[in-house]
Structure formats: structure tokens, C-alpha cells
Amino acid sequence: VGDKVMVLAGSGLWQEVVNVSASQTFLMPEGMSFEEAAALLVNYITAYMILFDFGNLRPNQSVLIHMAAGGVGTAAIQLCKTVENVTIFGTASASKHDSLKEGGVTHPIDYRTMDYAEEVRKISPKGVDIVLDPLGGSDTSKAFNLLKPMGKLITYGVANLLTGQKKNLMAMAKTWWNQFSINALQLLHQNKAVCGYHLGYMNEEFELVGGVVAKLINLYSQGKIKPKIDSVWPFDQVADAMRQMQEKKNVGKVILVPEAPKEESKKEQN
């Protein structure tokens, strides 16, 4: 009773009071704010397991991070920086490139005006060692083709299915139709790996996930990672918060809180 904890749950957190199993909670480290705690678990567990458990990231390798200014993207960039001499390619709209460079991205690429695969090849003709793919559709095929021999593609989302404020069924069907498919024999000839990751299906893997959280808390306590908060919104502005993400304006995590901080408490904090 009274412990400050981070909570890992698949749904039901957009409310003032929630009931979760103790196994889904993790003690917050000293000095961490509640906003940082809300931004840590899902994004950093995902980025850590993709990069290190599947990707086996090592010094002097190269990584392509799509949606590099988003929650998982910013987490992955920080985690890449904990390994020596990793070259980071990051796709994001041009307005976010300065922020990405400050964060440690070696080569930001504007996916809206450039073919990111061509841009990667210009700098690294052989391709990259690891691709983090939250996009799906034809982008997964492009990612596979960008891998060096012994490279690894980790797919963890299908953002291309999200087509705007209204569902565009034709665009969704096209993404589904273009979804990457490969058989075991083709993999054998290519000397490449394809991995799939979904944190939501790790509900019973308490030891595995708990071990990752312990490593992340250690990195946070050493100052090697720090969740990047884009903005904080009260529950009654949830539509504006969602729009911030939908219009791809955020750099880092968008956080919801039950109510807007009172001016008095702000002054006290200052």
C-alpha cells in the first residue's frame, strides 16, 4: 500500500481508477515522474526486446527505425545509443529531423519526399543489419530487401492500415494484399531472419517481461534512457490528444492524465 508503480495492461487505463493483478505492476525508480512511468513500459519493453532479444544488436551495426519520432521510435534510438558505434537511420517528416539528430539519429530521412530505401542504399550500399517495421504492407518487403546477409527484420505493427480520420477500405485492402509473405526455403537461400513481435500476447510471460523491466529501470537509473514526453492532456481533451498523434505532430509520447494540473501545484513544483 502506498507504493508508486508502473502498470502494464492491454486496455482499460483511460480512467481514474483501475484494478490490475500485482504481477502487472512494477515499482517506479527513485526520481521518476508519473508521466515518465506512463511512457516507459510499453514503448521501452517493445524497443528493448526487438533490438536485443530478436535483433541481437551489437557494436558497429546499423539499424533502420521507422516512425522514429514516435514512442517506440524514440525508445529504440535511446537504446541504440547504449551500444557502441551504432548507425541509426530514422524515418520521420522533415520538421522532426533536428529533434532526431539531437536524440542520436545518424541519418534522418523524410519518407514523404524521398524513397527511404534509396536513401539508405546511398549511404550504406549493402543495406542495414536490423529493420524495425511497424508499417506492414509493401514496406515489409522493402525492409526485407534492405537487410544485409545475416540481417534481421522485426515486424511489430501494421500502421499502414491506419489511413486517416475515416476508414478507407480500399487502402486497407491494398495494404493487406501487399502484406509480405515468405517461405522457409526462401529464407534459407537469403541468409536473413524475419521475426514478429506483439507485447500484447506476452500476458503470461511474467519472468521474461519482468527481466526486461529490471534492465530498463537500471538503464533509467544510470541516466542512459529517459522517456521523451511530447505532451500531457487531461481526459476531457482526449480527442485533441488523439489528433496530435493522428496528424503525426508528436515527437515522443502523448500522455493522458485524469485532470489538467492546477496552476497552484505547478507553482509549487517550480
PDB file of N, CA and C in Angstrom, residues 44-98:
ATOM      1  N   TYR A  44       9.308   0.995 -24.212  1.00  0.00           N
ATOM      2  CA  TYR A  44      10.684   0.568 -23.971  1.00  0.00           C
ATOM      3  C   TYR A  44      10.821  -0.956 -23.915  1.00  0.00           C
ATOM      4  N   ILE A  45       9.822  -1.654 -23.377  1.00  0.00           N
ATOM      5  CA  ILE A  45       9.865  -3.123 -23.424  1.00  0.00           C
ATOM      6  C   ILE A  45       9.874  -3.576 -24.877  1.00  0.00           C
ATOM      7  N   THR A  46       8.982  -2.995 -25.678  1.00  0.00           N
ATOM      8  CA  THR A  46       8.914  -3.335 -27.105  1.00  0.00           C
ATOM      9  C   THR A  46      10.252  -3.074 -27.785  1.00  0.00           C
ATOM     10  N   ALA A  47      10.784  -1.856 -27.627  1.00  0.00           N
ATOM     11  CA  ALA A  47      12.042  -1.489 -28.297  1.00  0.00           C
ATOM     12  C   ALA A  47      13.194  -2.378 -27.821  1.00  0.00           C
ATOM     13  N   TYR A  48      13.241  -2.650 -26.517  1.00  0.00           N
ATOM     14  CA  TYR A  48      14.343  -3.461 -25.973  1.00  0.00           C
ATOM     15  C   TYR A  48      14.307  -4.887 -26.527  1.00  0.00           C
ATOM     16  N   MET A  49      13.136  -5.518 -26.492  1.00  0.00           N
ATOM     17  CA  MET A  49      13.039  -6.911 -26.932  1.00  0.00           C
ATOM     18  C   MET A  49      13.274  -7.047 -28.429  1.00  0.00           C
ATOM     19  N   ILE A  50      12.813  -6.059 -29.188  1.00  0.00           N
ATOM     20  CA  ILE A  50      13.053  -6.076 -30.641  1.00  0.00           C
ATOM     21  C   ILE A  50      14.545  -5.947 -30.944  1.00  0.00           C
ATOM     22  N   LEU A  51      15.183  -4.972 -30.314  1.00  0.00           N
ATOM     23  CA  LEU A  51      16.586  -4.691 -30.629  1.00  0.00           C
ATOM     24  C   LEU A  51      17.553  -5.738 -30.087  1.00  0.00           C
ATOM     25  N   PHE A  52      17.317  -6.198 -28.864  1.00  0.00           N
ATOM     26  CA  PHE A  52      18.305  -7.052 -28.206  1.00  0.00           C
ATOM     27  C   PHE A  52      17.923  -8.533 -28.179  1.00  0.00           C
ATOM     28  N   ASP A  53      16.664  -8.857 -27.890  1.00  0.00           N
ATOM     29  CA  ASP A  53      16.283 -10.271 -27.837  1.00  0.00           C
ATOM     30  C   ASP A  53      16.138 -10.864 -29.239  1.00  0.00           C
ATOM     31  N   PHE A  54      15.477 -10.141 -30.130  1.00  0.00           N
ATOM     32  CA  PHE A  54      15.374 -10.596 -31.519  1.00  0.00           C
ATOM     33  C   PHE A  54      16.550 -10.082 -32.366  1.00  0.00           C
ATOM     34  N   GLY A  55      16.825  -8.790 -32.274  1.00  0.00           N
ATOM     35  CA  GLY A  55      17.806  -8.168 -33.166  1.00  0.00           C
ATOM     36  C   GLY A  55      19.260  -8.475 -32.831  1.00  0.00           C
ATOM     37  N   ASN A  56      19.540  -8.829 -31.553  1.00  0.00           N
ATOM     38  CA  ASN A  56      20.910  -9.109 -31.124  1.00  0.00           C
ATOM     39  C   ASN A  56      21.850  -7.964 -31.524  1.00  0.00           C
ATOM     40  N   LEU A  57      21.408  -6.732 -31.275  1.00  0.00           N
ATOM     41  CA  LEU A  57      22.183  -5.545 -31.659  1.00  0.00           C
ATOM     42  C   LEU A  57      23.562  -5.559 -31.012  1.00  0.00           C
ATOM     43  N   ARG A  58      24.588  -5.311 -31.853  1.00  0.00           N
ATOM     44  CA  ARG A  58      25.973  -5.319 -31.384  1.00  0.00           C
ATOM     45  C   ARG A  58      26.692  -4.070 -31.881  1.00  0.00           C
ATOM     46  N   PRO A  59      27.872  -3.760 -31.313  1.00  0.00           N
ATOM     47  CA  PRO A  59      28.625  -2.583 -31.768  1.00  0.00           C
ATOM     48  C   PRO A  59      28.892  -2.619 -33.276  1.00  0.00           C
ATOM     49  N   ASN A  60      28.920  -1.414 -33.861  1.00  0.00           N
ATOM     50  CA  ASN A  60      29.268  -1.207 -35.277  1.00  0.00           C
ATOM     51  C   ASN A  60      28.200  -1.699 -36.259  1.00  0.00           C
ATOM     52  N   GLN A  61      26.987  -1.975 -35.766  1.00  0.00           N
ATOM     53  CA  GLN A  61      25.915  -2.381 -36.674  1.00  0.00           C
ATOM     54  C   GLN A  61      25.062  -1.179 -37.077  1.00  0.00           C
ATOM     55  N   SER A  62      24.122  -1.416 -37.994  1.00  0.00           N
ATOM     56  CA  SER A  62      23.241  -0.349 -38.471  1.00  0.00           C
ATOM     57  C   SER A  62      21.787  -0.771 -38.325  1.00  0.00           C
ATOM     58  N   VAL A  63      20.944   0.216 -38.013  1.00  0.00           N
ATOM     59  CA  VAL A  63      19.528  -0.044 -37.731  1.00  0.00           C
ATOM     60  C   VAL A  63      18.674   0.975 -38.479  1.00  0.00           C
ATOM     61  N   LEU A  64      17.578   0.507 -39.098  1.00  0.00           N
ATOM     62  CA  LEU A  64      16.578   1.409 -39.674  1.00  0.00           C
ATOM     63  C   LEU A  64      15.367   1.413 -38.756  1.00  0.00           C
ATOM     64  N   ILE A  65      15.015   2.613 -38.255  1.00  0.00           N
ATOM     65  CA  ILE A  65      13.872   2.777 -37.347  1.00  0.00           C
ATOM     66  C   ILE A  65      12.803   3.606 -38.054  1.00  0.00           C
ATOM     67  N   HIS A  66      11.668   2.988 -38.353  1.00  0.00           N
ATOM     68  CA  HIS A  66      10.545   3.726 -38.932  1.00  0.00           C
ATOM     69  C   HIS A  66       9.780   4.439 -37.822  1.00  0.00           C
ATOM     70  N   MET A  67       9.091   5.529 -38.189  1.00  0.00           N
ATOM     71  CA  MET A  67       8.323   6.314 -37.202  1.00  0.00           C
ATOM     72  C   MET A  67       9.238   6.662 -36.025  1.00  0.00           C
ATOM     73  N   ALA A  68      10.419   7.174 -36.372  1.00  0.00           N
ATOM     74  CA  ALA A  68      11.485   7.348 -35.381  1.00  0.00           C
ATOM     75  C   ALA A  68      11.162   8.389 -34.320  1.00  0.00           C
ATOM     76  N   ALA A  69      10.194   9.264 -34.574  1.00  0.00           N
ATOM     77  CA  ALA A  69       9.847  10.290 -33.583  1.00  0.00           C
ATOM     78  C   ALA A  69       8.702   9.868 -32.678  1.00  0.00           C
ATOM     79  N   GLY A  70       8.161   8.670 -32.883  1.00  0.00           N
ATOM     80  CA  GLY A  70       7.071   8.184 -32.048  1.00  0.00           C
ATOM     81  C   GLY A  70       7.571   7.554 -30.755  1.00  0.00           C
ATOM     82  N   GLY A  71       6.661   6.954 -30.005  1.00  0.00           N
ATOM     83  CA  GLY A  71       7.002   6.396 -28.695  1.00  0.00           C
ATOM     84  C   GLY A  71       8.039   5.284 -28.759  1.00  0.00           C
ATOM     85  N   VAL A  72       7.783   4.246 -29.582  1.00  0.00           N
ATOM     86  CA  VAL A  72       8.741   3.143 -29.709  1.00  0.00           C
ATOM     87  C   VAL A  72      10.005   3.633 -30.419  1.00  0.00           C
ATOM     88  N   GLY A  73       9.842   4.513 -31.402  1.00  0.00           N
ATOM     89  CA  GLY A  73      10.988   5.038 -32.144  1.00  0.00           C
ATOM     90  C   GLY A  73      11.981   5.755 -31.246  1.00  0.00           C
ATOM     91  N   THR A  74      11.493   6.672 -30.397  1.00  0.00           N
ATOM     92  CA  THR A  74      12.406   7.412 -29.514  1.00  0.00           C
ATOM     93  C   THR A  74      13.047   6.484 -28.486  1.00  0.00           C
ATOM     94  N   ALA A  75      12.291   5.472 -28.030  1.00  0.00           N
ATOM     95  CA  ALA A  75      12.853   4.487 -27.098  1.00  0.00           C
ATOM     96  C   ALA A  75      13.959   3.696 -27.778  1.00  0.00           C
ATOM     97  N   ALA A  76      13.717   3.272 -29.016  1.00  0.00           N
ATOM     98  CA  ALA A  76      14.710   2.481 -29.757  1.00  0.00           C
ATOM     99  C   ALA A  76      15.987   3.282 -30.010  1.00  0.00           C
ATOM    100  N   ILE A  77      15.838   4.567 -30.314  1.00  0.00           N
ATOM    101  CA  ILE A  77      17.017   5.417 -30.546  1.00  0.00           C
ATOM    102  C   ILE A  77      17.874   5.482 -29.283  1.00  0.00           C
ATOM    103  N   GLN A  78      17.234   5.726 -28.150  1.00  0.00           N
ATOM    104  CA  GLN A  78      17.983   5.801 -26.884  1.00  0.00           C
ATOM    105  C   GLN A  78      18.677   4.476 -26.576  1.00  0.00           C
ATOM    106  N   LEU A  79      17.999   3.364 -26.826  1.00  0.00           N
ATOM    107  CA  LEU A  79      18.590   2.053 -26.545  1.00  0.00           C
ATOM    108  C   LEU A  79      19.738   1.747 -27.504  1.00  0.00           C
ATOM    109  N   CYS A  80      19.614   2.185 -28.750  1.00  0.00           N
ATOM    110  CA  CYS A  80      20.725   2.024 -29.709  1.00  0.00           C
ATOM    111  C   CYS A  80      21.967   2.764 -29.218  1.00  0.00           C
ATOM    112  N   LYS A  81      21.741   3.897 -28.565  1.00  0.00           N
ATOM    113  CA  LYS A  81      22.873   4.715 -28.088  1.00  0.00           C
ATOM    114  C   LYS A  81      23.598   4.070 -26.907  1.00  0.00           C
ATOM    115  N   THR A  82      23.021   3.012 -26.324  1.00  0.00           N
ATOM    116  CA  THR A  82      23.718   2.301 -25.244  1.00  0.00           C
ATOM    117  C   THR A  82      24.721   1.290 -25.804  1.00  0.00           C
ATOM    118  N   VAL A  83      24.744   1.138 -27.127  1.00  0.00           N
ATOM    119  CA  VAL A  83      25.686   0.222 -27.787  1.00  0.00           C
ATOM    120  C   VAL A  83      26.651   1.062 -28.619  1.00  0.00           C
ATOM    121  N   GLU A  84      27.901   0.675 -28.618  1.00  0.00           N
ATOM    122  CA  GLU A  84      28.949   1.490 -29.235  1.00  0.00           C
ATOM    123  C   GLU A  84      28.833   1.533 -30.758  1.00  0.00           C
ATOM    124  N   ASN A  85      28.889   2.748 -31.300  1.00  0.00           N
ATOM    125  CA  ASN A  85      29.048   2.973 -32.738  1.00  0.00           C
ATOM    126  C   ASN A  85      27.952   2.324 -33.587  1.00  0.00           C
ATOM    127  N   VAL A  86      26.690   2.506 -33.187  1.00  0.00           N
ATOM    128  CA  VAL A  86      25.561   2.018 -33.990  1.00  0.00           C
ATOM    129  C   VAL A  86      25.104   3.145 -34.919  1.00  0.00           C
ATOM    130  N   THR A  87      24.988   2.835 -36.203  1.00  0.00           N
ATOM    131  CA  THR A  87      24.484   3.801 -37.187  1.00  0.00           C
ATOM    132  C   THR A  87      22.966   3.695 -37.233  1.00  0.00           C
ATOM    133  N   ILE A  88      22.287   4.836 -36.983  1.00  0.00           N
ATOM    134  CA  ILE A  88      20.821   4.836 -36.920  1.00  0.00           C
ATOM    135  C   ILE A  88      20.247   5.618 -38.096  1.00  0.00           C
ATOM    136  N   PHE A  89      19.448   4.932 -38.924  1.00  0.00           N
ATOM    137  CA  PHE A  89      18.631   5.591 -39.941  1.00  0.00           C
ATOM    138  C   PHE A  89      17.226   5.725 -39.353  1.00  0.00           C
ATOM    139  N   GLY A  90      16.625   6.915 -39.432  1.00  0.00           N
ATOM    140  CA  GLY A  90      15.296   7.117 -38.861  1.00  0.00           C
ATOM    141  C   GLY A  90      14.376   7.846 -39.813  1.00  0.00           C
ATOM    142  N   THR A  91      13.197   7.282 -40.098  1.00  0.00           N
ATOM    143  CA  THR A  91      12.251   7.970 -40.978  1.00  0.00           C
ATOM    144  C   THR A  91      11.277   8.807 -40.150  1.00  0.00           C
ATOM    145  N   ALA A  92      11.050  10.027 -40.613  1.00  0.00           N
ATOM    146  CA  ALA A  92      10.098  10.950 -39.972  1.00  0.00           C
ATOM    147  C   ALA A  92       9.928  12.143 -40.900  1.00  0.00           C
ATOM    148  N   SER A  93       8.873  12.916 -40.703  1.00  0.00           N
ATOM    149  CA  SER A  93       8.682  14.116 -41.518  1.00  0.00           C
ATOM    150  C   SER A  93       9.790  15.124 -41.210  1.00  0.00           C
ATOM    151  N   ALA A  94      10.085  15.975 -42.191  1.00  0.00           N
ATOM    152  CA  ALA A  94      11.259  16.862 -42.128  1.00  0.00           C
ATOM    153  C   ALA A  94      11.274  17.749 -40.887  1.00  0.00           C
ATOM    154  N   SER A  95      10.097  18.166 -40.402  1.00  0.00           N
ATOM    155  CA  SER A  95      10.034  19.070 -39.246  1.00  0.00           C
ATOM    156  C   SER A  95      10.596  18.432 -37.974  1.00  0.00           C
ATOM    157  N   LYS A  96      10.735  17.108 -37.973  1.00  0.00           N
ATOM    158  CA  LYS A  96      11.215  16.400 -36.775  1.00  0.00           C
ATOM    159  C   LYS A  96      12.701  16.031 -36.849  1.00  0.00           C
ATOM    160  N   HIS A  97      13.367  16.369 -37.946  1.00  0.00           N
ATOM    161  CA  HIS A  97      14.735  15.896 -38.156  1.00  0.00           C
ATOM    162  C   HIS A  97      15.739  16.486 -37.164  1.00  0.00           C
ATOM    163  N   ASP A  98      15.577  17.764 -36.826  1.00  0.00           N
ATOM    164  CA  ASP A  98      16.503  18.373 -35.857  1.00  0.00           C
ATOM    165  C   ASP A  98      16.410  17.658 -34.513  1.00  0.00           C
TER     166      ASP A  98
END
